[in-house]
mmCIF file of C-alpha atoms and ligand atoms in Angstrom:
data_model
loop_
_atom_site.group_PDB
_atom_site.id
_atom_site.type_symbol
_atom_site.label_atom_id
_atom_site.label_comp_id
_atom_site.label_asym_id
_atom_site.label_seq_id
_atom_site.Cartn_x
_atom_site.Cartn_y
_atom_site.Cartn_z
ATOM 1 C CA UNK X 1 104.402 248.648 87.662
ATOM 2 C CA UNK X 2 100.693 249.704 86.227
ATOM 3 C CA UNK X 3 97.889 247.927 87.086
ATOM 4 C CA UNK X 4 96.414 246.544 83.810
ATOM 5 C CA UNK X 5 92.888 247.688 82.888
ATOM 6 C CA UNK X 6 90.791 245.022 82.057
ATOM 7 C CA UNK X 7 88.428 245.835 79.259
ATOM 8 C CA UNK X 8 87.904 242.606 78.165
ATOM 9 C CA UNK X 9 86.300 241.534 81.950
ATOM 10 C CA UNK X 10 84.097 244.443 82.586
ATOM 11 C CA UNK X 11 82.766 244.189 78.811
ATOM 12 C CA UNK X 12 82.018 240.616 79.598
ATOM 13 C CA UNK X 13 80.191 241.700 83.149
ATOM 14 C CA UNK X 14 78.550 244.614 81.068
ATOM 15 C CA UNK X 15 77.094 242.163 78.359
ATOM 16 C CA UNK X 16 76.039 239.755 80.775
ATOM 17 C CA UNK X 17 73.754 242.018 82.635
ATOM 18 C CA UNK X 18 72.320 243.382 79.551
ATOM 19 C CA UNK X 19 71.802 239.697 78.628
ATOM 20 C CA UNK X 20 69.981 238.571 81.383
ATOM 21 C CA UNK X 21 67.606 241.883 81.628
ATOM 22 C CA UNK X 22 66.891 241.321 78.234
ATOM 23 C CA UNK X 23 65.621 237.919 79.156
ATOM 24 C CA UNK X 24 62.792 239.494 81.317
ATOM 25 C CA UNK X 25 61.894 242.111 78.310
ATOM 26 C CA UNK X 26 58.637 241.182 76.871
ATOM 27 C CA UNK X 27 59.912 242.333 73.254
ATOM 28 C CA UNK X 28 63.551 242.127 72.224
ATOM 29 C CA UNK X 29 65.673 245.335 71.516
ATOM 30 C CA UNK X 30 66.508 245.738 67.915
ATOM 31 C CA UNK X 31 70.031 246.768 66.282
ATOM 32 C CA UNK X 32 70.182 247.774 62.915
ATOM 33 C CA UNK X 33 73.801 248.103 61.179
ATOM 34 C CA UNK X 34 74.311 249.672 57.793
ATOM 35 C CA UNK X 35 77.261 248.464 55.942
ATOM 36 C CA UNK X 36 78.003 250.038 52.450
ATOM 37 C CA UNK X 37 81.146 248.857 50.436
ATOM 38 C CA UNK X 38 83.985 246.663 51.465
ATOM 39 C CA UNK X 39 86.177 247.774 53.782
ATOM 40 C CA UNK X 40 88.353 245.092 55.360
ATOM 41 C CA UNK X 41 88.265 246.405 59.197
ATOM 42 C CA UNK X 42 84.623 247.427 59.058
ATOM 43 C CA UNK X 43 83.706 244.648 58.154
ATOM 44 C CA UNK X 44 85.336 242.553 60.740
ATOM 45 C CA UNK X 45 83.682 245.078 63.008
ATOM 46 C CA UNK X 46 79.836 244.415 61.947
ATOM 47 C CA UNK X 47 80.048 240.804 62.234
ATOM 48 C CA UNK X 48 81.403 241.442 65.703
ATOM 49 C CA UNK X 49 78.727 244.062 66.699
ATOM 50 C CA UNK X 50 75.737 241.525 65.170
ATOM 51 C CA UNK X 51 77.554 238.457 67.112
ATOM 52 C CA UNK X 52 77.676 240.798 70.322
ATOM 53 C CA UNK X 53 74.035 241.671 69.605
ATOM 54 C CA UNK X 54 72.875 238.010 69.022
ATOM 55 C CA UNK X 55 74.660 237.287 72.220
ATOM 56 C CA UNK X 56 72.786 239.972 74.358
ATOM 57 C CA UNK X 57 69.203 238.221 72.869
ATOM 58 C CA UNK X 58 68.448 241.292 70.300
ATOM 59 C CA UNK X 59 67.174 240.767 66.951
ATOM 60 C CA UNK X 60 70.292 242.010 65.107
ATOM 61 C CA UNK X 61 69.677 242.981 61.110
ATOM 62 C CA UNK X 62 72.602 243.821 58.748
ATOM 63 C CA UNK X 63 71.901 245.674 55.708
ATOM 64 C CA UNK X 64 75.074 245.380 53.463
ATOM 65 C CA UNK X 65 74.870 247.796 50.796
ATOM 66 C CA UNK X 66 77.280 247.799 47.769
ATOM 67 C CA UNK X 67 80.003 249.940 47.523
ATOM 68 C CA UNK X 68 78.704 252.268 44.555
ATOM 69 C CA UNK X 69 75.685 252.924 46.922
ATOM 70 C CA UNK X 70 73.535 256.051 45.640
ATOM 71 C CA UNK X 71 72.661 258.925 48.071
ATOM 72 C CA UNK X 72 68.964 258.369 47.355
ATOM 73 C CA UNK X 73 68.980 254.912 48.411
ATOM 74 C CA UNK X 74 71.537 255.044 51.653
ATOM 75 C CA UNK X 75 68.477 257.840 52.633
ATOM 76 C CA UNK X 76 65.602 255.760 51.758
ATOM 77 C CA UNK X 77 67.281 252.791 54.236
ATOM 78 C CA UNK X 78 67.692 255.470 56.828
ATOM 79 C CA UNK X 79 64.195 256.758 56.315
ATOM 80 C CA UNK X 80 62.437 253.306 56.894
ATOM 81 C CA UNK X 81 64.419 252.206 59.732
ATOM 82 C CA UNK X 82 63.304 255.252 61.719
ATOM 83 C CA UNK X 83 59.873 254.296 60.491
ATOM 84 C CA UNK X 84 59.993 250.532 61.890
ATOM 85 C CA UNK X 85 59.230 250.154 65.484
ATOM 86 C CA UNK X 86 61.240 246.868 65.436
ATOM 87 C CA UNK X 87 64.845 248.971 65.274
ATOM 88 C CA UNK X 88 65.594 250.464 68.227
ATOM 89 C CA UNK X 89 69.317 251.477 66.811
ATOM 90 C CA UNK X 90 70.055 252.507 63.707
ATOM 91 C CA UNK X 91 74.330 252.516 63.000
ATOM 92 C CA UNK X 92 75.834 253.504 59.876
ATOM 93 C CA UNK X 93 79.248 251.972 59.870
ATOM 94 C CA UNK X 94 82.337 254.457 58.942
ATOM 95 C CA UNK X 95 83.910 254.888 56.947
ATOM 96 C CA UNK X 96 81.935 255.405 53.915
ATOM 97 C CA UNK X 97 82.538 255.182 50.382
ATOM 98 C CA UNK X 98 84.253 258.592 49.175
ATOM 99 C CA UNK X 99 81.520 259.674 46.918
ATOM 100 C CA UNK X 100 79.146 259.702 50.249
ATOM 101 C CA UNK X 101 79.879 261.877 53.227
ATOM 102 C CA UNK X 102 78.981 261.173 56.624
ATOM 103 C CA UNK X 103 77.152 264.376 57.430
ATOM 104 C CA UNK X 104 74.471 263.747 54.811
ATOM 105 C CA UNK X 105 73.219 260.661 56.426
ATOM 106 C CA UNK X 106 74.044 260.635 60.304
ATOM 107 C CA UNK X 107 71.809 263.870 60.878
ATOM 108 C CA UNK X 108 68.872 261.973 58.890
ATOM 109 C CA UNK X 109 68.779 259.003 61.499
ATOM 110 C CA UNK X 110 65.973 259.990 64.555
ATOM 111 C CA UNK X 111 68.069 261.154 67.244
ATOM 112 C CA UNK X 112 65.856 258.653 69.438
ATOM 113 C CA UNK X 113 67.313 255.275 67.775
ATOM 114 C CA UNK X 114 70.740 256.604 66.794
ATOM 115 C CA UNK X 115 72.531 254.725 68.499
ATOM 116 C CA UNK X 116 76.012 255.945 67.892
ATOM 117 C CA UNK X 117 75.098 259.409 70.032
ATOM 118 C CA UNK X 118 76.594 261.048 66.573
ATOM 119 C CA UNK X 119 73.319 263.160 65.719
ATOM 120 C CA UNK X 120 74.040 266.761 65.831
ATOM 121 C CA UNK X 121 71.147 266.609 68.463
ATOM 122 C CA UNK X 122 72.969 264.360 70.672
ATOM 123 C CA UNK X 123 76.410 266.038 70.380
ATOM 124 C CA UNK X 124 74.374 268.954 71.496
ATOM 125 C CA UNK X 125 73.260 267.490 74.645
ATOM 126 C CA UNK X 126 76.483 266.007 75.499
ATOM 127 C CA UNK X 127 77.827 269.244 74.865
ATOM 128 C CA UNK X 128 75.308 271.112 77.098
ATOM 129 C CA UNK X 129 75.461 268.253 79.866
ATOM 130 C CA UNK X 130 71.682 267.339 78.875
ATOM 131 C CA UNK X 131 71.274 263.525 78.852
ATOM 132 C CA UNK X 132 71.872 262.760 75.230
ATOM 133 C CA UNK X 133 69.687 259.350 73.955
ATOM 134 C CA UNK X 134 73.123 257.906 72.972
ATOM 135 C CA UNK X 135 76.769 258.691 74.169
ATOM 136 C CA UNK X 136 79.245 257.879 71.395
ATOM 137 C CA UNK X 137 80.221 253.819 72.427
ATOM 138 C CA UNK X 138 84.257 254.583 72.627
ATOM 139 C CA UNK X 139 84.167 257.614 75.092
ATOM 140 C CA UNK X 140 80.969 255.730 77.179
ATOM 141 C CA UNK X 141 83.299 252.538 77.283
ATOM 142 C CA UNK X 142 86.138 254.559 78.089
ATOM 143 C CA UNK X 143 84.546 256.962 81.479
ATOM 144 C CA UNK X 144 83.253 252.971 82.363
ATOM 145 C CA UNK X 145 86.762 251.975 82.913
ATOM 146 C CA UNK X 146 87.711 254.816 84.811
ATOM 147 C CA UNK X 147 84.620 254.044 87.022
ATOM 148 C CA UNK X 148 85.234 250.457 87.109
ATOM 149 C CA UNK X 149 89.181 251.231 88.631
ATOM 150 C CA UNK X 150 87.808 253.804 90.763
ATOM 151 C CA UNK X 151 89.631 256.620 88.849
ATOM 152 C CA UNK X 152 89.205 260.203 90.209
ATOM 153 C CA UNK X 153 87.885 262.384 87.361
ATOM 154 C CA UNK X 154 86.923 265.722 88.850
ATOM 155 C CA UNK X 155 90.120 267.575 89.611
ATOM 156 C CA UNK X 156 92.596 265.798 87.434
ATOM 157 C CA UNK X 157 94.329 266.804 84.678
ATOM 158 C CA UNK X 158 93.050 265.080 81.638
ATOM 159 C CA UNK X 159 94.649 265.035 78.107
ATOM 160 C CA UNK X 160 93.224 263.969 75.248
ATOM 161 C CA UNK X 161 95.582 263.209 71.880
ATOM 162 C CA UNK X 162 92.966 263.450 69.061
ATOM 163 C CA UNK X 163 90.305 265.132 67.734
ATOM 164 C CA UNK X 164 87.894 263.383 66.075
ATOM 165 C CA UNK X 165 83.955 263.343 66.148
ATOM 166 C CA UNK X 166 84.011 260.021 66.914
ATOM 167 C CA UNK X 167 86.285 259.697 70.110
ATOM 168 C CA UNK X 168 88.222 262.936 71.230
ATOM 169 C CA UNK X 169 85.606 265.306 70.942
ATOM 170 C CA UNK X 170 82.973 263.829 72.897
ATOM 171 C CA UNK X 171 85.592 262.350 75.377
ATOM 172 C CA UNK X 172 86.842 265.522 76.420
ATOM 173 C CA UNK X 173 83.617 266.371 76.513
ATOM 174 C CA UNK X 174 82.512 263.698 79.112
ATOM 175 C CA UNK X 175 85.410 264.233 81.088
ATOM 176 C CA UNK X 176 84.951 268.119 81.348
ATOM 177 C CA UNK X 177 81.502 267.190 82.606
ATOM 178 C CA UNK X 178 82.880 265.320 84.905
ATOM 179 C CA UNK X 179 84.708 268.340 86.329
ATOM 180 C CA UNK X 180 87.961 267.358 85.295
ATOM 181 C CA UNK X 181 90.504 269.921 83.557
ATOM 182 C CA UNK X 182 90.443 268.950 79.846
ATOM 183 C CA UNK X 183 93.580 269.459 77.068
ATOM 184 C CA UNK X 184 93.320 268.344 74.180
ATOM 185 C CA UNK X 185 96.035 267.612 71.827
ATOM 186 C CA UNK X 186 96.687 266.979 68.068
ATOM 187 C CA UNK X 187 98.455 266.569 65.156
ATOM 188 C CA UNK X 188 99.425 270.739 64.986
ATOM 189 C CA UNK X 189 100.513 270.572 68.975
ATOM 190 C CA UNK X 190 103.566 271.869 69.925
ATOM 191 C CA UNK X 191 105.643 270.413 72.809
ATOM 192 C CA UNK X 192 103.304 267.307 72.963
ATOM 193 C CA UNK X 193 105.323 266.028 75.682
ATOM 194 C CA UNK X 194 105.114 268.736 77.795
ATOM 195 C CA UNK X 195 101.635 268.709 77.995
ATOM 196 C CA UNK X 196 101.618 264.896 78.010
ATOM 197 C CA UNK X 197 103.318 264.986 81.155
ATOM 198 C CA UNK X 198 100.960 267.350 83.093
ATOM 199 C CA UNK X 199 98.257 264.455 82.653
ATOM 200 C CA UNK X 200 96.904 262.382 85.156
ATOM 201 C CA UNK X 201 94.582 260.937 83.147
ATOM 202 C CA UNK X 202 96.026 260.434 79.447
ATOM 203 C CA UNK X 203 94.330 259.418 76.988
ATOM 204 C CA UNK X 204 95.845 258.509 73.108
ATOM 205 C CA UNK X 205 93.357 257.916 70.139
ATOM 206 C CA UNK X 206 95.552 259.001 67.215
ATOM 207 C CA UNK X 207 96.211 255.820 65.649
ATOM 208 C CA UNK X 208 99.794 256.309 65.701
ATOM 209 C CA UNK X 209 101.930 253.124 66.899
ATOM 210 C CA UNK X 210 103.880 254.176 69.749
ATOM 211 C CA UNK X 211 103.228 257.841 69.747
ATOM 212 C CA UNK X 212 103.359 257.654 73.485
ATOM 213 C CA UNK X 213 106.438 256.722 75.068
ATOM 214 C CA UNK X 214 107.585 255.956 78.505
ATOM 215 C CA UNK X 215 109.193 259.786 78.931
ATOM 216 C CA UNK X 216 106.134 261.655 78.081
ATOM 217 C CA UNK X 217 104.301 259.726 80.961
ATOM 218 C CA UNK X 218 103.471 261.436 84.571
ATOM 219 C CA UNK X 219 104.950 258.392 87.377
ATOM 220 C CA UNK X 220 101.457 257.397 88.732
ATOM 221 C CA UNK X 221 99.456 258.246 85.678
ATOM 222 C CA UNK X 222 96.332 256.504 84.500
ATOM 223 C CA UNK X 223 97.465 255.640 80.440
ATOM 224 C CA UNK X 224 94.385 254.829 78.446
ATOM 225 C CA UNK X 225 95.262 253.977 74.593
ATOM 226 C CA UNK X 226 92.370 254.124 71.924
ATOM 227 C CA UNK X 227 94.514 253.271 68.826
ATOM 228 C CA UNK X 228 94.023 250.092 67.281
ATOM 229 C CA UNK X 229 97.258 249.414 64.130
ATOM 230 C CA UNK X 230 97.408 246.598 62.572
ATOM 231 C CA UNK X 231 101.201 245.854 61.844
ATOM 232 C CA UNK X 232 103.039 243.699 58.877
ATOM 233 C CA UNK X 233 102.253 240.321 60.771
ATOM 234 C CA UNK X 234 98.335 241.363 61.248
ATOM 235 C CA UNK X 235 99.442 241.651 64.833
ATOM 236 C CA UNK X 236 97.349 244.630 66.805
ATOM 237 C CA UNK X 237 99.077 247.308 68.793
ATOM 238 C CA UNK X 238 98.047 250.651 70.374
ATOM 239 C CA UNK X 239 98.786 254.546 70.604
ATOM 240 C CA UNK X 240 101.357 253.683 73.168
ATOM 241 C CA UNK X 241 104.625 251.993 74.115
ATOM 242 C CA UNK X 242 102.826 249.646 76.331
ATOM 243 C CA UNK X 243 105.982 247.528 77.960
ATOM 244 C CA UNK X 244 108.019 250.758 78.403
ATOM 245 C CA UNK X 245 105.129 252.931 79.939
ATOM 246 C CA UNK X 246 103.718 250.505 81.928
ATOM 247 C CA UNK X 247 106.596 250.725 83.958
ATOM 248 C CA UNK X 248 106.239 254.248 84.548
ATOM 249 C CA UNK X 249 102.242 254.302 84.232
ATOM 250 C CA UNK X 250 99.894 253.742 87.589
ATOM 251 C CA UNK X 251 96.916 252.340 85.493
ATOM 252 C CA UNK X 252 97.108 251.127 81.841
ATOM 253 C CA UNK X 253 94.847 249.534 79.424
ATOM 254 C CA UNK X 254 96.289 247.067 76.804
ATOM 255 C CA UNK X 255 95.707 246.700 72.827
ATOM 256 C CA UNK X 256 94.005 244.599 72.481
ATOM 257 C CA UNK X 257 91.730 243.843 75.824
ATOM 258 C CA UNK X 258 91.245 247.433 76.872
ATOM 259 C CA UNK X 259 89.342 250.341 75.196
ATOM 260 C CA UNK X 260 87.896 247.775 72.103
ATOM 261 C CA UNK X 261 86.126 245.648 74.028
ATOM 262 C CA UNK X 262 84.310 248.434 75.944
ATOM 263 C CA UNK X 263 83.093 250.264 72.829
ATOM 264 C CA UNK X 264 81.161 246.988 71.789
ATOM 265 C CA UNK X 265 80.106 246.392 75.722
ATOM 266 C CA UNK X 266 78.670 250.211 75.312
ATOM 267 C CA UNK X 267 76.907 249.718 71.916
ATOM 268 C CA UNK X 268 74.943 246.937 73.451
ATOM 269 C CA UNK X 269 74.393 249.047 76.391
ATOM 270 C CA UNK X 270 73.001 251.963 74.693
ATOM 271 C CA UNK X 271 70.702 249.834 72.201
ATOM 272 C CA UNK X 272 68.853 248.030 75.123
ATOM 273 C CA UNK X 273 68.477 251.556 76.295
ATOM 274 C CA UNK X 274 66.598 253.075 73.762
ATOM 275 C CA UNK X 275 64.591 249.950 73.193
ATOM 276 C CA UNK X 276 63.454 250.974 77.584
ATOM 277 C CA UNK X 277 63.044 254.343 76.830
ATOM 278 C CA UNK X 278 60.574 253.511 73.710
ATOM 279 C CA UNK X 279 58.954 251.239 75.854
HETATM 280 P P1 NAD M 1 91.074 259.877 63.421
HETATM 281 O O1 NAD M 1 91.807 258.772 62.731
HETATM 282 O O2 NAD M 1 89.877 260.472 62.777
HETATM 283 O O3 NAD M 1 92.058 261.076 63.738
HETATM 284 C C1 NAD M 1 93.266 260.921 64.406
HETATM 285 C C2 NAD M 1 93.454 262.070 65.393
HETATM 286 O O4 NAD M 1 94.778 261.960 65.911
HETATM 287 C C3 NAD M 1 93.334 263.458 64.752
HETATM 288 O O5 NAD M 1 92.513 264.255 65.567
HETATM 289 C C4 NAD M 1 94.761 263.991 64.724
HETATM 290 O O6 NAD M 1 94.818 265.392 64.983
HETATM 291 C C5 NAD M 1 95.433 263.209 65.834
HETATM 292 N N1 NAD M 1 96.836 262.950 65.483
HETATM 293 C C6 NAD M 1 97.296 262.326 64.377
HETATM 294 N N2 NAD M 1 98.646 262.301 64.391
HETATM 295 C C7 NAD M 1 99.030 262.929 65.525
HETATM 296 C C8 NAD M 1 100.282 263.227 66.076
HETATM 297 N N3 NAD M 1 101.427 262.865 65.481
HETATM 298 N N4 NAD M 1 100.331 263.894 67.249
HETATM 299 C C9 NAD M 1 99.187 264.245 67.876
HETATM 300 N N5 NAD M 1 97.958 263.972 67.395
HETATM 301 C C10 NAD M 1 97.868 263.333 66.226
HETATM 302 O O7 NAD M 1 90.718 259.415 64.898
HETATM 303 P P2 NAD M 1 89.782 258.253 65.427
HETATM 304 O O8 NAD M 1 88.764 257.859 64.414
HETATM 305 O O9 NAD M 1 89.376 258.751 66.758
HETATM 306 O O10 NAD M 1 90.787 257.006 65.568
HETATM 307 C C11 NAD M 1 91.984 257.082 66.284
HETATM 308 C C12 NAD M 1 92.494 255.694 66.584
HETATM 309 O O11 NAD M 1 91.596 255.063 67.477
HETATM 310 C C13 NAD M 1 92.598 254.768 65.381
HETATM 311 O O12 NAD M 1 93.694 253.906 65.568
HETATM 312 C C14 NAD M 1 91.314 253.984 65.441
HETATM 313 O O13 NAD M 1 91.426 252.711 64.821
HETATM 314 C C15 NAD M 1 91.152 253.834 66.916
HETATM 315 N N6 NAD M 1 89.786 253.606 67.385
HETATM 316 C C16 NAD M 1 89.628 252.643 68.289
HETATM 317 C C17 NAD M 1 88.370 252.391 68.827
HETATM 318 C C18 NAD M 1 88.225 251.319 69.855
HETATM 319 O O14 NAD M 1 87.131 250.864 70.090
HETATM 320 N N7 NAD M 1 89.318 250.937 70.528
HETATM 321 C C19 NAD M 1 87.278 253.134 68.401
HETATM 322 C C20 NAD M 1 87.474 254.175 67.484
HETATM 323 C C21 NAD M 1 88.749 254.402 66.973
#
């Protein structure tokens, strides 16, 4: 039977320490969270990220933007928050609006306050193993976890189900740093399983319920599941079959409790430490 994966606990040890050396800061580290239209689930997550920040002892602003938002005046937000010492982190919460893509805006914020590591700048460092100002919060929360359980990463066969910007990319990024041997896998893969099985370390973000199950699992294998589904009773479930392949699995994390909590504990994390480096 897998040991569970606590997210939940080593977020809560994360944000305390970040808490009380924020107590001994002379000024307070500032988050800044754009939110334009109104998405359900994002905006469940900004109220969670400014709660989390209020927690921690930052001044935490909101700017709530409405959903027919102009390109011109998403920029001009952008453009004074890199200009005001008081905002450490800048975040522009995704998804947008359709009429606005991503890529206009994220390369405008200053590489030094974005806080989201999604600058082309700082997926250039990661990429080159040169100390990027921010690490993306998911994969940083995720390599934590793997630390926390004392999780071998150099040598191991990692693979990664999904390719986003957001959370594949850089993970398998972090983890080939790390020396491990990186596959990753997506929605055109063929014989997922097969691969699936090779992995150590395997970790889901797809967003498809149950895409992992308990025969596509190594015995021993450390099973960490990104997706977060909400099903017909608003209940939340993961990537993977988690009562079948915990069986199987040597180390698990569980929806929720695992991966979500760490991507908050890591936003914190990296805000407080860009407000240090500014300092
Ligand atoms: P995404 O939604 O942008 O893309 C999904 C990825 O999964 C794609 O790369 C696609 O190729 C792959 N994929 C889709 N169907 C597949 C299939 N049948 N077989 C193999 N691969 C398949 O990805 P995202 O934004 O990284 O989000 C993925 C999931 O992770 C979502 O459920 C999201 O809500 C969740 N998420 C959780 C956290 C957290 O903090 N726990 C953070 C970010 C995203």
């Amino acid at each position: 039977m897998a040991q569970i994966m606590d997210g939940k606990a080593l977020s809560n040890k994360i944000l305390n320490d970040i808490k009380e050396k924020t107590r001994l800061l002379k000024t307070k580290p500032g988050l800044c969270v754009i939110l334009v239209g109104n998405n359900p689930a994002s905006q469940i997550y900004v109220k969670n990220k400014e709660k989390q920040a209020q927690n921690a002892g930052f001044n935490s602003t909101v700017y709530k933007l409405s959903e027919n938002t102009g390109k011109d005046e998403l920029l001009n937000l952008i453009n004074s928050l890199n200009n005001d010492d008081a905002a450490d982190g800048i975040l522009l919460q995704l998804p947008l609006p359709k009429h606005l893509n991503p890529y206009d805006f994220l390369d405008k914020i200053d590489p030094k306050k974005d806080v989201d590591g999604f600058h082309p700048i700082n997926a250039g460092k990661l990429m080159l193993n040169e100390n990027p100002y921010s690490i993306p919060c998911t994969p940083k929360g995720i390599l934590a976890l793997l630390d926390e359980y004392k999780i071998r990463i150099e040598g191991a066969n990692a693979v990664v189900l999904g390719r986003s910007n957001i959370v594949g990319k850089p993970l398998a990024q972090l983890l080939l740093n790390k020396n491990a041997t990186v596959t990753m896998a997506h929605s055109k893969t063929k014989n997922l399983s097969e691969i699936t099985k090779q992995a150590d370390i395997l970790i889901s973000a797809t967003g498809c319920p149950d895409i992992i199950t308990k025969d596509m699992v190594k015995e021993g294998a450390v099973v960490i599941d990104v997706g977060i589904i909400r099903d017909d009773n608003g209940k939340l479930r993961g990537d993977v079959d988690f009562n079948n392949v915990k069986e199987i699995a040597g180390f698990i994390t569980p929806v929720p409790g695992g991966v979500g909590p760490m991507t908050i504990a890591s936003l914190i994390q990296n805000t407080y430490n860009l407000h240090i480096f500014k300092e």
